[in-house]
């Protein structure tokens, strides 16, 4: 693995060396390393590109890293990864994709991740997207996440895209069964002419199910963002979504929430706020000796922390 | 030393020019200067003009002999002026420790944050990583605002109604905070206040009324006049009687 690929790995998975536990590293469309453990098995799919990750019931405190790096300009790929998480597990999954494009052709990665989380299992899923390189070719990422939570299961997804992705369409769908809970925290920053679209559809099918979607984003320069969320309550459940965006320069941000209650005890809330950085926040930091630009940077950094 | 020379400030209201401050001349070189006066007399405007948040329509401001009238908020802050807001600003994501570090101009250790917060009656354990957001009460924010000014250690510190929203924790501690600040930095502390107990520690009291300086002097000289300041119009005074 070369220096560029190592830098991408560090950015998307905080990996500076070979991770502990199970991992599968994909570099420029090929497998660049894999490790399985007694409890976590990883196999290559036969019918399409991608892997199956099977985690034995009861596996606790283990992690799986499946980073993807692309440094070859013009490479376009779709990868299908399926996670089968057994009952009563408590595990961390770190995915993420880094694209370095130094050429003129567009590079694109579409990761289609499906999670089948069995009863009472707990998953923390971390996904980071990062782009670098000074080529004119676009860096495109279109992640699709499909989540199935069985009774009493819990999944917390943290998804971060801070830098360098020219275009992204992120689609997440989830089915939440009785007593199961889903939390999604999304952080996005776009700049230049970037475009980011996120689309969440969550179906709460069982009693006492819950979902909490939290999106914080910053749109700079002439970038555009669209946030869409659809929460459907088909049982006695709690759904909450929150979209909080800072708009700067000549950017554009849309928040399109949709709530549907099909049950009298479905309790659904959406909050959305889009606005520029408050003038009084800038003034406060300037009275501490920061320049306007430094104040802006601190506010954005804090907001996306 | 802070000097205000012929400071006037006009604002527009419904197409009409209103004079908020008229021809203010003031030299501040004492430890504690209190500015008081009725609501709407121009106290906060005066403080904001010194901090650079508002630009005077006329007049000059000098800090240690240097004309700072045209200097920005940032430049004045770097030259040694601090300003505690009457209504502290909230920030999503920035923590108490982040703000105190920004105020101090360097990364602060948890032990330092602990000592800064304890000065204003807060325990660091509960606050150091709290965000300066809607989860903090007005009184908590106000104390953190004061701690930020303490962290800055500048030669001029301005507090706009520091007592507002502060519970009985209380004035006594607030006064101790001001005294400690002065011991450490020997600067000028300018406090806008309506509180008699704060006015009582002032070396100099400036009484503003209707945008003008009504009186400047020691507390012995000014306090007796305070009750007579800002005579209401007859409609109001009839009701007061």
Short mmCIF file of N, CA and C in Angstrom, two decimals, chain A residues 81-198:
data_model
loop_
_atom_site.label_atom_id
_atom_site.label_comp_id
_atom_site.label_asym_id
_atom_site.label_seq_id
_atom_site.Cartn_x
_atom_site.Cartn_y
_atom_site.Cartn_z
N UNK A 81 -21.86 -4.90 0.47
CA UNK A 81 -21.40 -5.53 1.70
C UNK A 81 -22.60 -5.83 2.60
N UNK A 82 -22.68 -7.06 3.07
CA UNK A 82 -23.78 -7.44 3.96
C UNK A 82 -23.25 -7.81 5.33
N UNK A 83 -23.87 -7.28 6.36
CA UNK A 83 -23.47 -7.57 7.74
C UNK A 83 -24.58 -8.39 8.39
N UNK A 84 -24.21 -9.53 8.91
CA UNK A 84 -25.17 -10.36 9.64
C UNK A 84 -24.72 -10.38 11.10
N UNK A 85 -25.45 -9.66 11.93
CA UNK A 85 -25.04 -9.53 13.32
C UNK A 85 -25.94 -10.42 14.17
N UNK A 86 -25.33 -11.40 14.83
CA UNK A 86 -26.11 -12.39 15.60
C UNK A 86 -26.74 -11.79 16.85
N UNK A 87 -27.61 -12.58 17.47
CA UNK A 87 -28.31 -12.12 18.68
C UNK A 87 -27.33 -11.75 19.78
N UNK A 88 -27.72 -10.75 20.56
CA UNK A 88 -26.98 -10.34 21.77
C UNK A 88 -25.54 -9.88 21.53
N UNK A 89 -25.19 -9.54 20.31
CA UNK A 89 -23.83 -9.03 20.08
C UNK A 89 -23.73 -7.60 20.59
N UNK A 90 -22.50 -7.15 20.80
CA UNK A 90 -22.26 -5.74 21.11
C UNK A 90 -20.96 -5.37 20.41
N UNK A 91 -21.04 -4.81 19.22
CA UNK A 91 -19.85 -4.66 18.40
C UNK A 91 -19.78 -3.29 17.72
N UNK A 92 -18.58 -2.99 17.21
CA UNK A 92 -18.36 -1.73 16.49
C UNK A 92 -17.93 -2.05 15.06
N UNK A 93 -18.56 -1.39 14.11
CA UNK A 93 -18.19 -1.58 12.71
C UNK A 93 -17.71 -0.24 12.17
N UNK A 94 -16.51 -0.22 11.60
CA UNK A 94 -15.98 1.03 11.04
C UNK A 94 -15.83 0.84 9.54
N UNK A 95 -16.63 1.59 8.79
CA UNK A 95 -16.48 1.55 7.34
C UNK A 95 -15.94 2.91 6.93
N UNK A 96 -15.94 3.22 5.70
CA UNK A 96 -15.44 4.53 5.31
C UNK A 96 -14.76 4.41 3.98
N UNK A 97 -14.75 5.52 3.25
CA UNK A 97 -14.16 5.49 1.93
C UNK A 97 -13.37 6.75 1.69
N UNK A 98 -12.19 6.57 1.16
CA UNK A 98 -11.37 7.72 0.80
C UNK A 98 -11.03 7.66 -0.67
N UNK A 99 -11.22 8.77 -1.36
CA UNK A 99 -10.87 8.83 -2.78
C UNK A 99 -9.81 9.90 -2.98
N UNK A 100 -8.72 9.52 -3.63
CA UNK A 100 -7.73 10.50 -4.04
C UNK A 100 -7.77 10.52 -5.56
N UNK A 101 -8.10 11.68 -6.10
CA UNK A 101 -8.18 11.75 -7.56
C UNK A 101 -7.22 12.81 -8.06
N UNK A 102 -6.13 12.35 -8.64
CA UNK A 102 -5.13 13.28 -9.17
C UNK A 102 -5.26 13.43 -10.67
N UNK A 103 -6.26 12.79 -11.26
CA UNK A 103 -6.41 12.83 -12.71
C UNK A 103 -7.64 13.60 -13.16
N UNK A 104 -8.01 13.43 -14.42
CA UNK A 104 -9.12 14.22 -14.94
C UNK A 104 -10.41 13.41 -15.06
N UNK A 105 -10.34 12.10 -14.89
CA UNK A 105 -11.55 11.30 -15.01
C UNK A 105 -12.23 11.17 -13.64
N UNK A 106 -13.54 11.06 -13.64
CA UNK A 106 -14.29 10.97 -12.39
C UNK A 106 -14.02 9.63 -11.71
N UNK A 107 -13.83 9.67 -10.40
CA UNK A 107 -13.71 8.44 -9.61
C UNK A 107 -14.96 8.31 -8.78
N UNK A 108 -15.51 7.10 -8.71
CA UNK A 108 -16.75 6.96 -7.96
C UNK A 108 -16.78 5.66 -7.20
N UNK A 109 -17.32 5.74 -5.98
CA UNK A 109 -17.50 4.53 -5.19
C UNK A 109 -18.94 4.52 -4.68
N UNK A 110 -19.64 3.45 -4.95
CA UNK A 110 -20.98 3.29 -4.38
C UNK A 110 -20.94 2.08 -3.47
N UNK A 111 -21.08 2.33 -2.20
CA UNK A 111 -21.08 1.23 -1.24
C UNK A 111 -22.52 0.94 -0.84
N UNK A 112 -22.93 -0.30 -1.03
CA UNK A 112 -24.29 -0.66 -0.64
C UNK A 112 -24.17 -1.57 0.56
N UNK A 113 -24.51 -1.05 1.71
CA UNK A 113 -24.34 -1.80 2.95
C UNK A 113 -25.69 -2.21 3.50
N UNK A 114 -25.81 -3.53 3.76
CA UNK A 114 -27.06 -4.00 4.38
C UNK A 114 -26.73 -4.57 5.75
N UNK A 115 -27.52 -4.19 6.74
CA UNK A 115 -27.31 -4.67 8.10
C UNK A 115 -28.51 -5.51 8.52
N UNK A 116 -28.24 -6.72 8.93
CA UNK A 116 -29.30 -7.57 9.48
C UNK A 116 -28.92 -7.80 10.94
N UNK A 117 -29.54 -7.02 11.81
CA UNK A 117 -29.16 -7.05 13.22
C UNK A 117 -30.22 -7.85 13.98
N UNK A 118 -29.76 -8.97 14.56
CA UNK A 118 -30.71 -9.88 15.22
C UNK A 118 -31.08 -9.37 16.62
N UNK A 119 -31.98 -10.14 17.26
CA UNK A 119 -32.57 -9.72 18.53
C UNK A 119 -31.54 -9.25 19.57
N UNK A 120 -31.85 -8.12 20.17
CA UNK A 120 -31.09 -7.58 21.30
C UNK A 120 -29.61 -7.32 21.01
N UNK A 121 -29.24 -7.31 19.75
CA UNK A 121 -27.84 -7.01 19.44
C UNK A 121 -27.65 -5.49 19.39
N UNK A 122 -26.42 -5.08 19.65
CA UNK A 122 -26.11 -3.66 19.70
C UNK A 122 -24.95 -3.37 18.75
N UNK A 123 -25.13 -2.40 17.88
CA UNK A 123 -24.08 -2.10 16.89
C UNK A 123 -23.79 -0.61 16.88
N UNK A 124 -22.50 -0.30 16.87
CA UNK A 124 -22.10 1.08 16.61
C UNK A 124 -21.45 1.06 15.23
N UNK A 125 -21.99 1.84 14.33
CA UNK A 125 -21.50 1.84 12.95
C UNK A 125 -20.96 3.22 12.61
N UNK A 126 -19.69 3.28 12.25
CA UNK A 126 -19.04 4.56 11.97
C UNK A 126 -18.65 4.59 10.50
N UNK A 127 -19.00 5.66 9.83
CA UNK A 127 -18.72 5.74 8.40
C UNK A 127 -18.17 7.13 8.09
N UNK A 128 -16.99 7.18 7.49
CA UNK A 128 -16.40 8.49 7.17
C UNK A 128 -16.09 8.55 5.69
N UNK A 129 -16.34 9.69 5.11
CA UNK A 129 -16.04 9.87 3.69
C UNK A 129 -15.09 11.04 3.51
N UNK A 130 -14.11 10.82 2.65
CA UNK A 130 -13.06 11.82 2.53
C UNK A 130 -12.51 11.81 1.10
N UNK A 131 -12.22 12.97 0.59
CA UNK A 131 -11.63 13.05 -0.74
C UNK A 131 -10.42 13.96 -0.75
N UNK A 132 -9.45 13.65 -1.61
CA UNK A 132 -8.28 14.52 -1.74
C UNK A 132 -7.78 14.44 -3.18
N UNK A 133 -6.73 15.18 -3.45
CA UNK A 133 -6.15 15.16 -4.80
C UNK A 133 -6.54 16.41 -5.56
N UNK A 134 -5.62 16.89 -6.42
CA UNK A 134 -5.88 18.15 -7.10
C UNK A 134 -6.24 17.97 -8.57
N UNK A 135 -6.59 16.75 -8.98
CA UNK A 135 -7.01 16.53 -10.36
C UNK A 135 -8.37 17.16 -10.60
N UNK A 136 -8.72 17.33 -11.88
CA UNK A 136 -10.01 17.94 -12.20
C UNK A 136 -11.13 16.91 -12.17
N UNK A 137 -10.77 15.63 -12.08
CA UNK A 137 -11.78 14.57 -12.05
C UNK A 137 -12.59 14.63 -10.77
N UNK A 138 -13.87 14.39 -10.90
CA UNK A 138 -14.75 14.46 -9.73
C UNK A 138 -14.53 13.27 -8.80
N UNK A 139 -14.79 13.49 -7.53
CA UNK A 139 -14.77 12.41 -6.54
C UNK A 139 -16.21 12.21 -6.09
N UNK A 140 -16.74 11.06 -6.40
CA UNK A 140 -18.18 10.83 -6.21
C UNK A 140 -18.39 9.65 -5.26
N UNK A 141 -19.29 9.82 -4.31
CA UNK A 141 -19.62 8.71 -3.42
C UNK A 141 -21.11 8.63 -3.22
N UNK A 142 -21.64 7.47 -3.44
CA UNK A 142 -23.08 7.30 -3.27
C UNK A 142 -23.36 6.12 -2.34
N UNK A 143 -23.27 6.33 -1.06
CA UNK A 143 -23.50 5.21 -0.14
C UNK A 143 -24.99 4.91 0.05
N UNK A 144 -25.29 3.65 0.07
CA UNK A 144 -26.66 3.22 0.38
C UNK A 144 -26.59 2.33 1.61
N UNK A 145 -27.41 2.62 2.58
CA UNK A 145 -27.40 1.83 3.80
C UNK A 145 -28.80 1.31 4.05
N UNK A 146 -28.88 0.00 4.26
CA UNK A 146 -30.19 -0.61 4.50
C UNK A 146 -30.10 -1.32 5.84
N UNK A 147 -30.96 -0.92 6.77
CA UNK A 147 -30.84 -1.45 8.13
C UNK A 147 -32.10 -2.21 8.52
N UNK A 148 -31.90 -3.41 9.02
CA UNK A 148 -33.03 -4.20 9.53
C UNK A 148 -32.75 -4.51 11.00
N UNK A 149 -33.54 -3.95 11.87
CA UNK A 149 -33.33 -4.18 13.29
C UNK A 149 -34.43 -5.10 13.82
N UNK A 150 -33.99 -6.25 14.36
CA UNK A 150 -34.95 -7.19 14.95
C UNK A 150 -35.36 -6.71 16.34
N UNK A 151 -36.23 -7.43 16.99
CA UNK A 151 -36.75 -7.01 18.30
C UNK A 151 -35.64 -6.69 19.28
N UNK A 152 -35.74 -5.53 19.90
CA UNK A 152 -34.80 -5.15 20.95
C UNK A 152 -33.40 -4.80 20.46
N UNK A 153 -33.18 -4.79 19.14
CA UNK A 153 -31.84 -4.47 18.62
C UNK A 153 -31.63 -2.95 18.64
N UNK A 154 -30.37 -2.57 18.58
CA UNK A 154 -30.04 -1.14 18.64
C UNK A 154 -28.87 -0.87 17.70
N UNK A 155 -29.02 0.14 16.87
CA UNK A 155 -27.90 0.51 15.99
C UNK A 155 -27.71 2.01 16.05
N UNK A 156 -26.46 2.40 16.24
CA UNK A 156 -26.13 3.81 16.23
C UNK A 156 -25.17 4.05 15.08
N UNK A 157 -25.55 4.92 14.17
CA UNK A 157 -24.73 5.16 12.98
C UNK A 157 -24.19 6.58 13.03
N UNK A 158 -22.87 6.70 12.88
CA UNK A 158 -22.28 8.03 12.80
C UNK A 158 -21.70 8.18 11.42
N UNK A 159 -22.17 9.16 10.69
CA UNK A 159 -21.67 9.31 9.34
C UNK A 159 -21.13 10.72 9.14
N UNK A 160 -19.92 10.79 8.63
CA UNK A 160 -19.23 12.07 8.54
C UNK A 160 -18.65 12.28 7.14
N UNK A 161 -18.93 13.42 6.57
CA UNK A 161 -18.28 13.78 5.31
C UNK A 161 -17.86 15.24 5.43
N UNK A 162 -16.58 15.45 5.64
CA UNK A 162 -16.13 16.80 5.93
C UNK A 162 -15.41 17.42 4.75
N UNK A 163 -14.79 16.63 3.93
CA UNK A 163 -13.89 17.25 2.96
C UNK A 163 -13.79 16.48 1.66
N UNK A 164 -13.78 17.22 0.59
CA UNK A 164 -13.26 16.68 -0.66
C UNK A 164 -14.17 15.83 -1.54
N UNK A 165 -15.44 15.65 -1.17
CA UNK A 165 -16.32 14.84 -2.01
C UNK A 165 -17.17 15.78 -2.86
N UNK A 166 -17.03 15.63 -4.19
CA UNK A 166 -17.71 16.57 -5.08
C UNK A 166 -19.21 16.34 -5.16
N UNK A 167 -19.57 15.08 -5.12
CA UNK A 167 -20.98 14.80 -5.27
C UNK A 167 -21.32 13.56 -4.46
N UNK A 168 -22.40 13.64 -3.70
CA UNK A 168 -22.79 12.49 -2.92
C UNK A 168 -24.30 12.39 -2.85
N UNK A 169 -24.80 11.19 -2.98
CA UNK A 169 -26.22 10.94 -2.75
C UNK A 169 -26.25 9.81 -1.75
N UNK A 170 -26.74 10.09 -0.57
CA UNK A 170 -26.68 9.11 0.51
C UNK A 170 -28.09 8.66 0.82
N UNK A 171 -28.32 7.39 0.67
CA UNK A 171 -29.66 6.87 0.90
C UNK A 171 -29.62 5.89 2.05
N UNK A 172 -30.45 6.10 3.02
CA UNK A 172 -30.50 5.20 4.16
C UNK A 172 -31.95 4.78 4.39
N UNK A 173 -32.18 3.48 4.48
CA UNK A 173 -33.52 3.02 4.82
C UNK A 173 -33.42 2.10 6.02
N UNK A 174 -34.46 2.09 6.84
CA UNK A 174 -34.42 1.23 8.02
C UNK A 174 -35.80 0.70 8.35
N UNK A 175 -35.81 -0.52 8.86
CA UNK A 175 -37.01 -1.17 9.39
C UNK A 175 -36.73 -1.42 10.85
N UNK A 176 -37.57 -0.91 11.72
CA UNK A 176 -37.29 -1.02 13.15
C UNK A 176 -38.41 -1.83 13.81
N UNK A 177 -38.04 -2.98 14.40
CA UNK A 177 -39.05 -3.86 15.01
C UNK A 177 -39.33 -3.48 16.46
N UNK A 178 -40.15 -4.25 17.10
CA UNK A 178 -40.58 -3.97 18.47
C UNK A 178 -39.41 -3.75 19.43
N UNK A 179 -39.46 -2.66 20.15
CA UNK A 179 -38.44 -2.40 21.17
C UNK A 179 -37.07 -2.06 20.63
N UNK A 180 -36.93 -1.96 19.31
CA UNK A 180 -35.61 -1.68 18.73
C UNK A 180 -35.41 -0.16 18.61
N UNK A 181 -34.15 0.24 18.57
CA UNK A 181 -33.85 1.66 18.51
C UNK A 181 -32.79 1.97 17.46
N UNK A 182 -32.98 3.07 16.76
CA UNK A 182 -32.01 3.50 15.75
C UNK A 182 -31.65 4.95 16.00
N UNK A 183 -30.33 5.22 16.01
CA UNK A 183 -29.87 6.60 16.15
C UNK A 183 -28.93 6.88 14.99
N UNK A 184 -29.16 7.95 14.27
CA UNK A 184 -28.25 8.29 13.17
C UNK A 184 -27.76 9.71 13.39
N UNK A 185 -26.43 9.87 13.40
CA UNK A 185 -25.85 11.21 13.53
C UNK A 185 -25.06 11.50 12.28
N UNK A 186 -25.46 12.53 11.58
CA UNK A 186 -24.81 12.83 10.31
C UNK A 186 -24.13 14.19 10.40
N UNK A 187 -22.91 14.28 9.87
CA UNK A 187 -22.23 15.57 9.81
C UNK A 187 -21.69 15.78 8.41
N UNK A 188 -22.05 16.88 7.82
CA UNK A 188 -21.61 17.12 6.44
C UNK A 188 -21.12 18.55 6.30
N UNK A 189 -20.01 18.69 5.57
CA UNK A 189 -19.61 20.04 5.18
C UNK A 189 -19.33 20.01 3.69
N UNK A 190 -19.93 20.96 2.97
CA UNK A 190 -19.67 21.03 1.53
C UNK A 190 -19.07 22.39 1.22
N UNK A 191 -18.21 22.40 0.20
CA UNK A 191 -17.64 23.69 -0.22
C UNK A 191 -17.49 23.69 -1.74
N UNK A 192 -16.97 24.77 -2.28
CA UNK A 192 -16.82 24.85 -3.74
C UNK A 192 -18.16 24.68 -4.42
N UNK A 193 -18.18 23.77 -5.40
CA UNK A 193 -19.45 23.53 -6.11
C UNK A 193 -20.04 22.19 -5.72
N UNK A 194 -19.68 21.68 -4.56
CA UNK A 194 -20.10 20.33 -4.18
C UNK A 194 -21.61 20.20 -4.00
N UNK A 195 -22.05 18.97 -4.12
CA UNK A 195 -23.47 18.67 -3.97
C UNK A 195 -23.62 17.48 -3.04
N UNK A 196 -24.46 17.62 -2.04
CA UNK A 196 -24.69 16.49 -1.12
C UNK A 196 -26.17 16.33 -0.89
N UNK A 197 -26.61 15.12 -1.05
CA UNK A 197 -28.02 14.85 -0.84
C UNK A 197 -28.15 13.69 0.13
N UNK A 198 -28.94 13.84 1.15
CA UNK A 198 -29.16 12.71 2.05
C UNK A 198 -30.65 12.41 2.08
#
